[in-house]
Structure formats: C-alpha cells, structure tokens
Amino acid sequence: MSTMQATSVGCPRCGRTNRVPVAAEGRPKCGHCKQPLPWMVDAGDDDFTEVAERADVPVVVDLWATWCGPCRMVSPALEKVATDLAGRIKLVKVDVDKNPRLSQRFEVQAVPTLLILDRGETVARQAGAAPAPALRQWVEHSITARKG
C-alpha cells in the first residue's frame, strides 16, 4: 500500500501536466507558471481521513455511484467548479458502493450527495444534481459563511 499517491492534473492556465499528491499540506500550484491547480482526487474508506479530513482547504465531497445517471451529470459540473476555484477548494470523489463505511457514516440516502468539509467538520450538505453555476454559488456561499 503506497502512502503517497498522486494524480495528474493539467494546468488550466498554461496546459502543462502536473503531478499532484492526493493528500498534502497547502495548495497545489503549477510547477511551470505557479498558478493554483484544481485539486480533484478519489478517496475511500481507508484513506478518507488523510485525503479529506486533514486538508487545510475546504473539501467538496462528491458521494456518487457508477450506476447513477445524475451522478454522471454532476461530475463534470463539479470538476468545472474545482477548476474555477483552484487553490480555494479540494474535490474528493467517493464511490458509495465501494466504500460502505463512508456511505453509512454520512447517512447517504440518495446519490449524488455533496458535502463541504472544513477541517473534517461537515458545514454544508446537498443531495441531487445541479448545474455548475448553482454548485459554484453553493460552494462559495458555504466556504465564505464559515470565514465570517
């Protein structure tokens, strides 16, 4: 079992591919142009604490399932929000069928279920799919409300 996994992310500004750790301190930046990178990773029962709860940026958790049509529609919208808010949030995707402990812990009744965590604490929750502008507004409102 590897303790330091990474994912490849294209920089929205310069297009270079960067390797971004799934769990790390701070916020990932492009190695070429130094702009914030979108931080989108998968997590499960075994690494959720390290990947999502210990992050020092707000984490949007997408609890989804492969068989769920609305989940497939909301996924690109969430990725757009994560790209638009690069450096401000981390998107963590959890397949509820493969991770029953997380599904039970967060009392998932329907998918997709979206959560916003701030240092491991759930600060917002929403069930169902929504378009990218509505999701971005919900995320920005939720993370701004925490700071004020």
XYZ file of N, CA, C and O in Angstrom:
592
model
N 0.843 -1.194 0.000
C 0.000 0.000 0.000
C 0.880 1.245 0.000
O 1.694 1.441 0.885
N 0.716 2.078 -0.984
C 1.511 3.290 -1.102
C 0.934 4.385 -0.210
O -0.262 4.593 -0.159
N 1.813 5.081 0.505
C 1.331 6.131 1.389
C 1.219 7.469 0.664
O 0.493 8.333 1.110
N 1.941 7.644 -0.437
C 1.877 8.922 -1.120
C 1.462 8.727 -2.565
O 2.302 8.575 -3.442
N 0.174 8.698 -2.790
C -0.338 8.585 -4.141
C -0.407 9.974 -4.758
O -0.490 10.967 -4.049
N -0.406 9.999 -6.092
C -0.509 11.276 -6.798
C -1.424 11.084 -8.004
O -1.649 9.974 -8.463
N -1.931 12.201 -8.478
C -2.764 12.198 -9.668
C -2.224 13.256 -10.627
O -1.570 14.201 -10.194
N -2.464 13.086 -11.919
C -2.006 14.071 -12.899
C -3.104 15.084 -13.164
O -4.263 14.721 -13.349
N -2.729 16.358 -13.163
C -3.676 17.442 -13.377
C -3.094 18.402 -14.404
O -1.940 18.806 -14.293
N -3.906 18.760 -15.403
C -3.488 19.753 -16.382
C -3.729 21.153 -15.833
O -4.764 21.431 -15.256
N -2.769 22.024 -16.010
C -2.925 23.405 -15.559
C -3.902 24.137 -16.488
O -3.694 24.158 -17.701
N -4.969 24.727 -15.920
C -5.928 25.435 -16.765
C -5.315 26.666 -17.446
O -5.809 27.121 -18.464
N -4.228 27.189 -16.895
C -3.631 28.399 -17.452
C -2.626 28.112 -18.566
O -2.738 28.650 -19.653
N -1.642 27.233 -18.284
C -0.587 27.022 -19.284
C -0.672 25.658 -19.975
O 0.044 25.419 -20.942
N -1.521 24.759 -19.464
C -1.717 23.475 -20.113
C -0.739 22.388 -19.712
O -0.887 21.240 -20.117
N 0.277 22.707 -18.913
C 1.256 21.699 -18.504
C 0.619 20.687 -17.551
O -0.235 21.037 -16.750
N 1.078 19.443 -17.638
C 0.603 18.405 -16.733
C 1.471 18.407 -15.484
O 2.695 18.480 -15.562
N 0.815 18.354 -14.334
C 1.499 18.348 -13.043
C 1.072 17.120 -12.257
O -0.070 16.689 -12.353
N 1.973 16.586 -11.445
C 1.612 15.507 -10.525
C 1.235 16.149 -9.199
O 2.000 16.916 -8.643
N 0.040 15.831 -8.739
C -0.473 16.425 -7.503
C -0.741 15.299 -6.512
O -1.440 14.336 -6.833
N -0.185 15.398 -5.287
C -0.446 14.361 -4.290
C -1.914 14.367 -3.877
O -2.548 15.419 -3.840
N -2.452 13.177 -3.560
C -3.848 13.112 -3.138
C -4.022 13.699 -1.740
O -5.089 14.195 -1.401
N -2.967 13.656 -0.938
C -3.013 14.243 0.400
C -1.717 15.019 0.613
O -0.637 14.487 0.384
N -1.838 16.276 1.005
C -0.650 17.109 1.208
C -1.040 18.348 1.991
O -2.214 18.703 2.090
N -0.035 19.021 2.518
C -0.245 20.309 3.155
C -0.365 21.372 2.070
O 0.184 21.231 0.990
N -1.054 22.452 2.379
C -1.108 23.583 1.466
C -2.002 23.357 0.269
O -2.953 22.589 0.319
N -1.669 24.051 -0.817
C -2.464 24.024 -2.047
C -1.540 23.775 -3.225
O -0.497 24.414 -3.333
N -1.928 22.878 -4.141
C -1.036 22.589 -5.283
C -0.957 23.766 -6.257
O -1.951 24.437 -6.516
N 0.259 23.981 -6.768
C 0.495 25.021 -7.768
C 1.209 24.396 -8.956
O 1.949 23.440 -8.811
N 1.008 24.985 -10.123
C 1.668 24.522 -11.341
C 3.181 24.710 -11.204
O 3.643 25.790 -10.807
N 3.926 23.662 -11.547
C 5.378 23.748 -11.482
C 5.952 24.693 -12.526
O 7.071 25.167 -12.384
N 5.179 25.005 -13.571
C 5.663 25.871 -14.643
C 5.271 27.335 -14.420
O 6.114 28.210 -14.336
N 3.957 27.611 -14.309
C 3.509 29.010 -14.234
C 3.137 29.448 -12.809
O 2.780 30.603 -12.594
N 3.194 28.505 -11.857
C 2.957 28.787 -10.426
C 1.516 29.159 -10.077
O 1.240 29.604 -8.982
N 0.580 28.970 -11.008
C -0.836 29.244 -10.716
C -1.440 28.083 -9.932
O -0.995 26.955 -10.044
N -2.492 28.363 -9.119
C -3.148 27.274 -8.380
C -3.723 26.235 -9.342
O -4.230 26.576 -10.409
N -3.620 24.975 -8.956
C -4.153 23.876 -9.754
C -5.462 23.373 -9.158
O -5.630 23.391 -7.936
N -6.365 22.893 -10.008
C -7.551 22.216 -9.482
C -7.094 20.956 -8.748
O -6.202 20.258 -9.224
N -7.686 20.695 -7.583
C -7.282 19.544 -6.774
C -8.451 18.592 -6.727
O -9.410 18.810 -5.990
N -8.410 17.540 -7.552
C -9.504 16.581 -7.658
C -8.945 15.182 -7.470
O -8.071 14.760 -8.239
N -9.432 14.488 -6.431
C -8.905 13.160 -6.120
C -10.038 12.224 -5.708
O -11.140 12.667 -5.370
N -9.746 10.940 -5.737
C -10.666 9.925 -5.240
C -10.222 9.522 -3.844
O -9.020 9.535 -3.538
N -11.182 9.146 -3.011
C -10.857 8.656 -1.673
C -11.839 7.548 -1.326
O -12.898 7.417 -1.946
N -11.474 6.779 -0.311
C -12.331 5.682 0.115
C -12.272 5.484 1.610
O -11.703 6.302 2.341
N -12.873 4.382 2.050
C -12.940 4.085 3.479
C -11.574 4.143 4.149
O -11.454 4.609 5.274
N -10.534 3.660 3.465
C -9.224 3.529 4.100
C -8.393 4.807 4.138
O -7.536 4.954 5.004
N -8.620 5.733 3.185
C -7.759 6.925 3.145
C -8.522 8.245 3.267
O -7.940 9.315 3.139
N -9.822 8.201 3.543
C -10.634 9.418 3.581
C -10.130 10.414 4.629
O -10.071 11.613 4.377
N -9.763 9.916 5.813
C -9.289 10.815 6.869
C -8.076 11.597 6.394
O -8.031 12.821 6.511
N -7.102 10.886 5.827
C -5.878 11.544 5.359
C -6.153 12.479 4.183
O -5.660 13.604 4.139
N -6.972 12.028 3.224
C -7.185 12.781 1.989
C -8.130 13.971 2.197
O -7.876 15.069 1.705
N -9.230 13.766 2.925
C -10.260 14.803 3.014
C -10.278 15.545 4.345
O -10.345 16.766 4.374
N -10.225 14.826 5.436
C -10.428 15.470 6.732
C -9.226 16.259 7.224
O -9.381 17.178 8.011
N -8.042 15.923 6.742
C -6.847 16.643 7.188
C -6.451 17.763 6.238
O -5.442 18.425 6.455
N -7.233 17.979 5.179
C -6.909 19.039 4.221
C -7.041 20.402 4.892
O -7.922 20.609 5.734
N -6.161 21.325 4.528
C -6.259 22.662 5.128
C -6.975 23.652 4.217
O -6.902 24.855 4.411
N -7.694 23.129 3.221
C -8.621 23.928 2.419
C -9.991 23.264 2.552
O -10.073 22.076 2.871
N -11.078 23.998 2.321
C -12.399 23.355 2.333
C -12.456 22.234 1.288
O -11.895 22.360 0.203
N -13.136 21.150 1.644
C -13.223 19.975 0.779
C -14.669 19.761 0.357
O -15.568 19.698 1.195
N -14.880 19.691 -0.965
C -16.187 19.317 -1.504
C -16.135 17.812 -1.720
O -15.279 17.318 -2.461
N -17.028 17.089 -1.046
C -17.073 15.633 -1.161
C -18.256 15.260 -2.049
O -19.388 15.665 -1.778
N -17.976 14.501 -3.097
C -18.992 14.003 -4.015
C -19.189 12.517 -3.722
O -18.331 11.705 -4.042
N -20.298 12.188 -3.058
C -20.646 10.793 -2.782
C -21.517 10.330 -3.933
O -22.630 10.833 -4.111
N -21.014 9.399 -4.747
C -21.647 9.042 -6.010
C -21.637 7.529 -6.202
O -21.041 6.805 -5.417
N -22.278 7.075 -7.285
C -22.268 5.657 -7.653
C -22.187 5.539 -9.176
O -22.713 6.387 -9.894
N -21.555 4.473 -9.645
C -21.351 4.297 -11.088
C -22.667 4.155 -11.843
O -22.767 4.568 -12.993
N -23.698 3.585 -11.219
C -24.988 3.332 -11.877
C -25.907 4.550 -11.876
O -26.996 4.511 -12.430
N -25.479 5.643 -11.274
C -26.333 6.816 -11.042
C -26.208 7.827 -12.188
O -25.156 8.440 -12.368
N -27.293 8.012 -12.952
C -27.300 8.976 -14.053
C -27.030 10.402 -13.612
O -26.170 11.087 -14.178
N -27.743 10.911 -12.580
C -27.471 12.278 -12.113
C -26.027 12.466 -11.637
O -25.463 13.546 -11.778
N -25.415 11.405 -11.100
C -24.012 11.500 -10.672
C -23.108 11.777 -11.867
O -22.173 12.567 -11.786
N -23.395 11.097 -12.989
C -22.585 11.307 -14.195
C -22.790 12.712 -14.750
O -21.900 13.268 -15.384
N -23.973 13.290 -14.521
C -24.213 14.662 -14.993
C -23.529 15.687 -14.090
O -23.038 16.708 -14.563
N -23.500 15.432 -12.789
C -22.955 16.418 -11.855
C -21.418 16.381 -11.819
O -20.789 17.387 -11.516
N -20.825 15.257 -12.186
C -19.372 15.134 -12.113
C -18.627 16.198 -12.926
O -17.742 16.879 -12.390
N -18.959 16.417 -14.220
C -18.261 17.481 -14.958
C -18.531 18.871 -14.383
O -17.661 19.741 -14.422
N -19.719 19.077 -13.838
C -20.031 20.380 -13.230
C -19.154 20.605 -11.999
O -18.627 21.707 -11.791
N -18.974 19.569 -11.186
C -18.105 19.694 -10.008
C -16.651 19.915 -10.420
O -15.934 20.688 -9.778
N -16.223 19.241 -11.484
C -14.852 19.441 -11.953
C -14.647 20.871 -12.449
O -13.592 21.461 -12.240
N -15.669 21.445 -13.078
C -15.585 22.847 -13.505
C -15.478 23.766 -12.293
O -14.670 24.699 -12.264
N -16.289 23.503 -11.264
C -16.228 24.312 -10.042
C -14.840 24.189 -9.405
O -14.249 25.194 -8.996
N -14.308 22.971 -9.344
C -12.973 22.772 -8.760
C -11.905 23.509 -9.561
O -10.953 24.043 -8.996
N -12.072 23.556 -10.884
C -11.129 24.290 -11.733
C -11.289 25.795 -11.523
O -10.301 26.519 -11.347
N -12.544 26.267 -11.491
C -12.796 27.701 -11.281
C -12.285 28.172 -9.920
O -11.840 29.305 -9.774
N -12.381 27.311 -8.924
C -11.986 27.682 -7.555
C -10.644 27.054 -7.176
O -10.378 26.821 -5.985
N -9.795 26.797 -8.161
C -8.471 26.214 -7.910
C -7.730 27.027 -6.853
O -7.715 28.251 -6.903
N -7.161 26.316 -5.898
C -6.436 26.975 -4.813
C -7.323 27.291 -3.622
O -6.823 27.607 -2.548
N -8.648 27.201 -3.815
C -9.568 27.534 -2.717
C -10.291 26.319 -2.156
O -10.742 26.349 -1.012
N -10.429 25.247 -2.985
C -11.122 24.043 -2.528
C -10.396 22.798 -3.044
O -9.555 22.879 -3.938
N -10.784 21.659 -2.475
C -10.330 20.351 -2.933
C -11.585 19.530 -3.195
O -12.513 19.539 -2.386
N -11.647 18.851 -4.337
C -12.772 17.987 -4.670
C -12.357 16.545 -4.406
O -11.354 16.078 -4.945
N -13.130 15.856 -3.563
C -12.853 14.465 -3.236
C -14.067 13.635 -3.629
O -15.175 13.895 -3.151
N -13.860 12.653 -4.510
C -14.945 11.814 -5.005
C -14.910 10.461 -4.290
O -13.851 9.857 -4.181
N -16.092 10.019 -3.822
C -16.204 8.759 -3.096
C -17.298 7.914 -3.741
O -18.461 8.329 -3.784
N -16.925 6.731 -4.239
C -17.882 5.784 -4.791
C -18.540 5.061 -3.605
O -17.887 4.283 -2.909
N -19.836 5.326 -3.372
C -20.507 4.791 -2.178
C -20.623 3.265 -2.213
O -20.649 2.627 -1.153
N -20.690 2.672 -3.397
C -20.796 1.209 -3.483
C -19.500 0.522 -3.052
O -19.523 -0.573 -2.501
N -18.371 1.154 -3.293
C -17.077 0.579 -2.915
C -16.654 0.979 -1.507
O -15.666 0.447 -0.991
N -17.352 1.940 -0.903
C -16.949 2.484 0.395
C -18.146 2.578 1.339
O -18.591 3.672 1.694
N -18.656 1.417 1.773
C -19.878 1.401 2.579
C -19.736 2.090 3.937
O -20.725 2.632 4.448
N -18.540 2.099 4.505
C -18.385 2.762 5.820
C -18.615 4.266 5.701
O -19.272 4.869 6.555
N -18.097 4.872 4.631
C -18.305 6.314 4.441
C -19.766 6.601 4.118
O -20.339 7.574 4.606
N -20.373 5.756 3.296
C -21.784 5.917 2.959
C -22.639 5.887 4.228
O -23.529 6.719 4.417
N -22.334 4.947 5.110
C -23.078 4.827 6.370
C -22.775 6.000 7.300
O -23.669 6.581 7.896
N -21.515 6.356 7.398
C -21.110 7.449 8.293
C -21.808 8.761 7.941
O -22.251 9.499 8.815
N -21.907 9.049 6.630
C -22.529 10.300 6.207
C -24.024 10.136 5.928
O -24.656 11.049 5.410
N -24.572 8.972 6.288
C -26.004 8.705 6.175
C -26.532 9.043 4.781
O -27.516 9.762 4.631
N -25.867 8.507 3.766
C -26.251 8.762 2.377
C -27.549 8.014 2.070
O -27.599 6.798 2.144
N -28.583 8.769 1.762
C -29.892 8.202 1.393
C -30.073 8.175 -0.118
O -30.811 7.354 -0.635
N -29.444 9.109 -0.809
C -29.564 9.231 -2.264
C -28.230 9.725 -2.814
O -27.470 10.389 -2.110
N -27.966 9.384 -4.056
C -26.762 9.887 -4.712
C -27.179 10.687 -5.945
O -28.216 10.384 -6.529
N -26.441 11.724 -6.284
C -25.271 12.192 -5.545
C -25.656 12.942 -4.269
O -26.687 13.595 -4.220
N -24.802 12.797 -3.264
C -24.873 13.624 -2.064
C -23.567 14.399 -2.017
O -22.492 13.823 -2.172
N -23.670 15.698 -1.840
C -22.493 16.566 -1.794
C -22.336 17.126 -0.394
O -23.314 17.550 0.228
N -21.109 17.138 0.082
C -20.796 17.689 1.397
C -19.687 18.711 1.241
O -18.867 18.610 0.325
N -19.656 19.654 2.149
C -18.483 20.524 2.253
C -17.937 20.331 3.655
O -18.661 20.489 4.643
N -16.664 19.939 3.714
C -15.987 19.731 4.986
C -14.982 20.852 5.201
O -14.272 21.248 4.281
N -14.918 21.325 6.426
C -13.907 22.295 6.827
C -13.148 21.661 7.981
O -13.704 21.483 9.075
N -11.918 21.234 7.718
C -11.086 20.531 8.692
C -11.828 19.338 9.301
O -11.805 19.118 10.505
N -12.520 18.602 8.433
C -13.189 17.381 8.850
C -14.615 17.554 9.329
O -15.334 16.584 9.502
N -15.046 18.791 9.538
C -16.403 19.047 10.018
C -17.323 19.354 8.837
O -16.989 20.170 7.979
N -18.500 18.701 8.801
C -19.465 18.957 7.728
C -20.117 20.315 7.963
O -20.746 20.537 8.981
N -19.933 21.230 7.000
C -20.504 22.576 7.139
C -21.661 22.814 6.181
O -22.420 23.762 6.343
N -21.807 21.949 5.170
C -22.926 22.076 4.232
C -23.170 20.711 3.605
O -22.256 19.898 3.486
N -24.426 20.492 3.211
C -24.816 19.216 2.613
C -25.918 19.476 1.609
O -26.801 20.302 1.847
N -25.867 18.753 0.492
C -26.870 18.916 -0.553
C -27.013 17.583 -1.280
O -26.018 16.944 -1.597
N -28.248 17.163 -1.524
C -28.487 15.934 -2.285
C -28.984 16.306 -3.671
O -29.672 17.311 -3.842
N -28.610 15.493 -4.663
C -29.091 15.710 -6.022
C -28.116 16.495 -6.872
O -27.188 17.110 -6.379
N -28.362 16.450 -8.170
C -27.501 17.122 -9.141
C -27.944 18.571 -9.322
O -29.104 18.905 -9.113
N -27.001 19.410 -9.710
C -27.289 20.813 -10.015
C -26.286 21.259 -11.070
O -25.208 20.679 -11.185
N -26.613 22.292 -11.858
C -25.656 22.790 -12.855
C -24.476 23.502 -12.192
O -24.580 23.947 -11.043
N -23.378 23.605 -12.927
C -22.142 24.186 -12.397
C -22.339 25.558 -11.745
O -21.818 25.787 -10.653
N -23.091 26.503 -12.353
C -23.239 27.817 -11.699
C -23.903 27.711 -10.316
O -23.492 28.392 -9.374
N -24.910 26.852 -10.195
C -25.584 26.683 -8.905
C -24.650 26.016 -7.898
O -24.615 26.397 -6.715
N -23.886 25.023 -8.352
C -22.936 24.359 -7.457
C -21.861 25.333 -6.988
O -21.507 25.350 -5.806
N -21.361 26.144 -7.908
C -20.318 27.099 -7.525
C -20.858 28.093 -6.495
O -20.180 28.405 -5.515
N -22.080 28.569 -6.713
C -22.682 29.504 -5.769
C -22.830 28.855 -4.389
O -22.521 29.466 -3.362
N -23.268 27.593 -4.349
C -23.438 26.872 -3.094
C -22.090 26.705 -2.387
O -21.974 26.948 -1.192
N -21.069 26.305 -3.150
C -19.735 26.112 -2.567
C -19.189 27.428 -2.042
O -18.733 27.517 -0.894
N -19.230 28.482 -2.863
C -18.680 29.769 -2.431
C -19.419 30.306 -1.214
O -18.800 30.811 -0.278
N -20.755 30.196 -1.199
C -21.527 30.656 -0.053
C -21.129 29.865 1.204
O -20.946 30.439 2.269
N -20.987 28.568 1.058
C -20.682 27.710 2.208
C -19.288 27.988 2.770
O -19.106 28.029 3.987
N -18.288 28.180 1.893
C -16.948 28.406 2.415
C -16.773 29.841 2.912
O -16.009 30.087 3.826
N -17.520 30.786 2.344
C -17.462 32.171 2.819
C -18.174 32.311 4.151
O -17.708 33.009 5.050
N -19.304 31.632 4.294
C -20.074 31.699 5.548
C -19.241 31.208 6.721
O -19.383 31.685 7.839
N -18.339 30.243 6.486
C -17.508 29.693 7.556
C -16.482 30.711 8.033
O -16.078 30.699 9.179
N -16.019 31.565 7.124
C -14.961 32.503 7.495
C -15.517 33.731 8.209
O -14.806 34.398 8.923
N -16.797 34.038 7.975
C -17.388 35.228 8.557
C -17.979 34.895 9.837
O -18.163 35.403 10.813
